[in-house]
Short mmCIF file of C-alpha atoms in Angstrom, two decimals:
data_model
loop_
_atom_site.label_atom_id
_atom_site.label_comp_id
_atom_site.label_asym_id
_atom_site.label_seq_id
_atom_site.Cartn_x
_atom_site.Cartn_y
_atom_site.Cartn_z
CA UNK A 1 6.27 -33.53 2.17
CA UNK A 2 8.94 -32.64 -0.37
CA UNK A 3 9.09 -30.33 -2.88
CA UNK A 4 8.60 -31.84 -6.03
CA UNK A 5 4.97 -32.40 -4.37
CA UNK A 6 3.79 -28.93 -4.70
CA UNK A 7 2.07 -27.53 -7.90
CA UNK A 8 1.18 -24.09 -9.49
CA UNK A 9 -1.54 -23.08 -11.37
CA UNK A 10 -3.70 -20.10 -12.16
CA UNK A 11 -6.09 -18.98 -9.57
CA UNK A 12 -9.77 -19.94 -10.81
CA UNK A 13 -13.07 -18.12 -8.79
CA UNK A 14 -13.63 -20.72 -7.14
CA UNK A 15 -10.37 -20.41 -5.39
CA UNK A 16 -11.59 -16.95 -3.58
CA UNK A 17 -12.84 -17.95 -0.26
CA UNK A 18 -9.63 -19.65 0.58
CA UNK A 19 -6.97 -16.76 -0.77
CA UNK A 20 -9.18 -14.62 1.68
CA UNK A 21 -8.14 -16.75 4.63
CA UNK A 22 -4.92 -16.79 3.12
CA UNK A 23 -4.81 -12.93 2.70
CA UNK A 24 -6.88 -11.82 5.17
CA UNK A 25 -4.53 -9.94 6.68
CA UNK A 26 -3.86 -7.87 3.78
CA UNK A 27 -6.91 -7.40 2.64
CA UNK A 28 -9.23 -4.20 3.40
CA UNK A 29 -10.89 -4.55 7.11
CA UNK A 30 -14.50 -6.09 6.18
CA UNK A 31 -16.38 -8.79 7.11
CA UNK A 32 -15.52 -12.16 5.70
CA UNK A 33 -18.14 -12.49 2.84
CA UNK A 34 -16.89 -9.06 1.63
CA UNK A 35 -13.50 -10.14 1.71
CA UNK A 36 -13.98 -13.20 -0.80
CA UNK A 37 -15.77 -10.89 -2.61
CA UNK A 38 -12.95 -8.79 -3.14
CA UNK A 39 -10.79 -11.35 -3.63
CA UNK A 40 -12.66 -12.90 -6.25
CA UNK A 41 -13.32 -9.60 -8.09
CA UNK A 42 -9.46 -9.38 -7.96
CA UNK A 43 -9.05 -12.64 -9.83
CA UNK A 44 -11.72 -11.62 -12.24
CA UNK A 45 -9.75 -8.44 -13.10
CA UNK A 46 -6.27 -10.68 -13.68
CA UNK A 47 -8.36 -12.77 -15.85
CA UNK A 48 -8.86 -10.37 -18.12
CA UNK A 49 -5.05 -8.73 -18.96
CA UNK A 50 -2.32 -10.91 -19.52
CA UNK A 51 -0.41 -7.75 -17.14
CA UNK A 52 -1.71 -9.66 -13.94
CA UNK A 53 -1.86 -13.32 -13.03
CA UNK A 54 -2.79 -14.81 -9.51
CA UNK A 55 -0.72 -18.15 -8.69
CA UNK A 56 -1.80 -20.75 -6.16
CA UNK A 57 0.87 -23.47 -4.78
CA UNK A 58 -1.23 -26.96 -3.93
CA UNK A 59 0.21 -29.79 -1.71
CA UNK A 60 -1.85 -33.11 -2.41
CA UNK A 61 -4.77 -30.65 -4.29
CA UNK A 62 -5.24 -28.38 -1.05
CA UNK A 63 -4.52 -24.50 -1.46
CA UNK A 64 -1.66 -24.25 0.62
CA UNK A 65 -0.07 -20.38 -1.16
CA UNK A 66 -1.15 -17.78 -3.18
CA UNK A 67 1.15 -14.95 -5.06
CA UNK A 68 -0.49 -11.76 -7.27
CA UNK A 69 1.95 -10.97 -9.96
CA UNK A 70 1.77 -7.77 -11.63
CA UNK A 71 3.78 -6.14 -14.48
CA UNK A 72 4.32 -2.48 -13.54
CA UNK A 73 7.43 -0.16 -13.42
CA UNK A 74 9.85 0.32 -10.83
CA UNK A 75 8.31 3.59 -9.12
CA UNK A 76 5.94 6.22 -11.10
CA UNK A 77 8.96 8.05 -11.73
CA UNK A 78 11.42 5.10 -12.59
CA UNK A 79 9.99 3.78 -15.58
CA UNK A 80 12.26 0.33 -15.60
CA UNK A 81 9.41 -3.28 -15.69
CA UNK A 82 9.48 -5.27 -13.28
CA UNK A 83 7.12 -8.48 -11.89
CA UNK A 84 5.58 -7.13 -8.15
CA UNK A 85 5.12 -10.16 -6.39
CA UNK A 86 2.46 -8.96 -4.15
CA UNK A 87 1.71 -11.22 -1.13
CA UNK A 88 3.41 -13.96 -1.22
CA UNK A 89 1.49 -16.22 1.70
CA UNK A 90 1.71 -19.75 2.84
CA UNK A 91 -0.74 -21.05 5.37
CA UNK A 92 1.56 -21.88 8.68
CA UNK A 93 1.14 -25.16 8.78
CA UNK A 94 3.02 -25.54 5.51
CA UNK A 95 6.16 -23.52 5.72
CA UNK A 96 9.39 -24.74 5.35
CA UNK A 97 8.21 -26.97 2.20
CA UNK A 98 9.44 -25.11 -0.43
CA UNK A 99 6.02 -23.33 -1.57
CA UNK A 100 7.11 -19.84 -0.65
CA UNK A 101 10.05 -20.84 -2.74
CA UNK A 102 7.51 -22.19 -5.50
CA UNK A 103 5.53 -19.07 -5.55
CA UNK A 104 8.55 -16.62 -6.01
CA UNK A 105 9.98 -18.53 -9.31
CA UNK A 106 6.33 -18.65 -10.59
CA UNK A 107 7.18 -15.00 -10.44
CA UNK A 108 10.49 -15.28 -12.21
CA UNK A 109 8.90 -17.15 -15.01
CA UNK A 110 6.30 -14.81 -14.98
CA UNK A 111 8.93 -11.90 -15.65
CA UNK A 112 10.82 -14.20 -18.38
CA UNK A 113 7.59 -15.00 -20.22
CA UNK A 114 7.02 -11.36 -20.13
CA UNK A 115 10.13 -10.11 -21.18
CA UNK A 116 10.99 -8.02 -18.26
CA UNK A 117 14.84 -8.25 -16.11
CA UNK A 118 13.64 -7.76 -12.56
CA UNK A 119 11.12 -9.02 -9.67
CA UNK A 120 9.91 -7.23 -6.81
CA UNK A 121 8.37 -7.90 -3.54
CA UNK A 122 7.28 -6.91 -0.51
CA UNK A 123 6.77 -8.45 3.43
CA UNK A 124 5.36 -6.57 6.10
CA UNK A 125 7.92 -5.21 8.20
CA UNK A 126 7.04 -6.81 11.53
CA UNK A 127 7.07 -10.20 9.87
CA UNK A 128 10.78 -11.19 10.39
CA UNK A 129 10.41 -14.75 8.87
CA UNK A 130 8.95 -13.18 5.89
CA UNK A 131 12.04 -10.67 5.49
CA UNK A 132 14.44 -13.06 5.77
CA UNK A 133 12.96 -15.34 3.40
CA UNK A 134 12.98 -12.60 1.04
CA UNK A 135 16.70 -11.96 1.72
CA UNK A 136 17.36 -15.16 1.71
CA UNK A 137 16.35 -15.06 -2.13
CA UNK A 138 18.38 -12.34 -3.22
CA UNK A 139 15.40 -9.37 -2.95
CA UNK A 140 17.04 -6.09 -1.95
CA UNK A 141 15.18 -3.76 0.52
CA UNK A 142 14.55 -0.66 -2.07
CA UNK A 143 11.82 1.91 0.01
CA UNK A 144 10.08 1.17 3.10
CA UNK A 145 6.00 1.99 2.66
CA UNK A 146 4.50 4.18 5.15
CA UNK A 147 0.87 4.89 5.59
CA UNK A 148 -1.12 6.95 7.38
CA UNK A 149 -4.89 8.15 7.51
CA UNK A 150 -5.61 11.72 6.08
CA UNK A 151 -6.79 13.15 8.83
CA UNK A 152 -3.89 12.03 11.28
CA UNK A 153 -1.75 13.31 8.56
CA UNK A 154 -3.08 16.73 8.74
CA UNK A 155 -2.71 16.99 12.46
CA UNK A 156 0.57 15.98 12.52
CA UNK A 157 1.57 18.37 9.69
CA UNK A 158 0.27 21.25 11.26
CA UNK A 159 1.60 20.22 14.53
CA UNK A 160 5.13 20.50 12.50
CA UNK A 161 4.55 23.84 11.49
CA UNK A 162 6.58 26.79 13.02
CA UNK A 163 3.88 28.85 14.72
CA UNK A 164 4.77 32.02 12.23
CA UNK A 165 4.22 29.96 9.16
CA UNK A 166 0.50 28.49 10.36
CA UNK A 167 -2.07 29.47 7.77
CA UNK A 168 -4.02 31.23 10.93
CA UNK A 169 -1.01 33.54 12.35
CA UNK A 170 -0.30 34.47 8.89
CA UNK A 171 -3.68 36.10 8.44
CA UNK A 172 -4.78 37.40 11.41
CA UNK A 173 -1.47 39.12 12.74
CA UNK A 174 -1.98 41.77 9.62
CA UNK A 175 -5.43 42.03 9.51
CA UNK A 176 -5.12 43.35 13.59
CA UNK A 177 -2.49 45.59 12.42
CA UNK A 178 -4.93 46.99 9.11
CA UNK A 179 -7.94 47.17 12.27
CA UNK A 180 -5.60 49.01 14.82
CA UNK A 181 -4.00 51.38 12.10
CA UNK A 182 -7.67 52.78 10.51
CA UNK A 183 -8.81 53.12 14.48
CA UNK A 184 -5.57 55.82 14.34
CA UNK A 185 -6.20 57.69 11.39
CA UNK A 186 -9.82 57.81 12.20
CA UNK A 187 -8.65 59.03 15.93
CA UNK A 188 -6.42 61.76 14.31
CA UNK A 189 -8.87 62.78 11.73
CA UNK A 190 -11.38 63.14 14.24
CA UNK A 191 -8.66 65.51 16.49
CA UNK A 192 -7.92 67.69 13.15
CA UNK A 193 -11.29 68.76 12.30
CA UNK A 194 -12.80 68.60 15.68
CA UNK A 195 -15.86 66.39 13.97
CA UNK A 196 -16.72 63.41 15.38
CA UNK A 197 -17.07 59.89 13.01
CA UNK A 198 -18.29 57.76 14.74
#
């Protein structure tokens, strides 16, 4: 197939079930039916600002791609618009025909329409077709994401710690010290006046 052959439009509900499949691997772990769900609760919330817009790529009226475009800044702390292309997927069987391509200047025109100098994207990092399709384009790496649960997070933090600055050394050690230095004066008290305390 060649490229003039695929088309964009504007995701539509009825699209959901199919950007699941096509995202499912980005989506929140869940059964299927909760997936489309999400998905189509997704496209119901880019329906309603003109800040968000879900585009899907069709070869001969079959769903083949799917991009979410968002206006946003930069970072939280680098105020500068740009367009996050966010997920930018083509089923397998129809790479290499110019619908990744198709999906990345929707976002471009997206940007343009909205006034704003810059797109950004992202690719999971073990996908290496998907990275160098990306720098193929001209998209710079700028951060690499990390997550982590909170609860591994906390382990691993206080595993870090030097032993003298844990939370637990810190307030034991002197409260020992306070115990063992009141057992003294009472001892010497006790030794002065010959009267016992206790």
């Amino acid at each position: 197939m060649s490229r003039s052959s695929v088309t964009l439009r504007q995701a539509v509900p009825s699209d959901a079930p199919r950007l699941a499949l096509l995202w499912g691997d980005v989506l929140r772990r869940a059964d299927p039916e909760t997936q489309v769900g999400d998905v189509r609760e997704i496209l119901e919330r880019a329906a309603l600002t003109p800040d968000q817009r879900v585009v899907v790529a069709e070869q001969d009226e079959v769903l083949v791609g799917g991009v979410f475009l968002r206006v946003d800044t930069l970072t939280p702390l680098n105020l500068e618009p740009v367009v996050q292309a966010v997920s930018p997927h083509v089923f397998a069987d129809f790479r290499g025909r110019g619908v990744g391509a198709a999906l990345i200047e929707a976002a471009a025109a997206f940007a343009d329409e909205c006034g704003i100098a810059h797109v950004a994207s992202a690719s999971i990092t073990t996908s290496r077709d998907a990275n160098r399709f990306m720098a193929r384009l001209g998209l710079r790496p700028q951060a690499v994401l990390r997550v982590g649960s909170v609860a591994g997070l906390r382990s691993r933090v206080a595993a870090q710690r030097p032993a003298l600055s844990r939370p637990r050394a810190r307030h034991i050690g002197p409260v020992l010290a306070a115990r063992r230095s009141q057992r003294r004066r009472g001892a010497t008290a006790e030794k002065a006046t010959g009267v016992e305390t206790g």
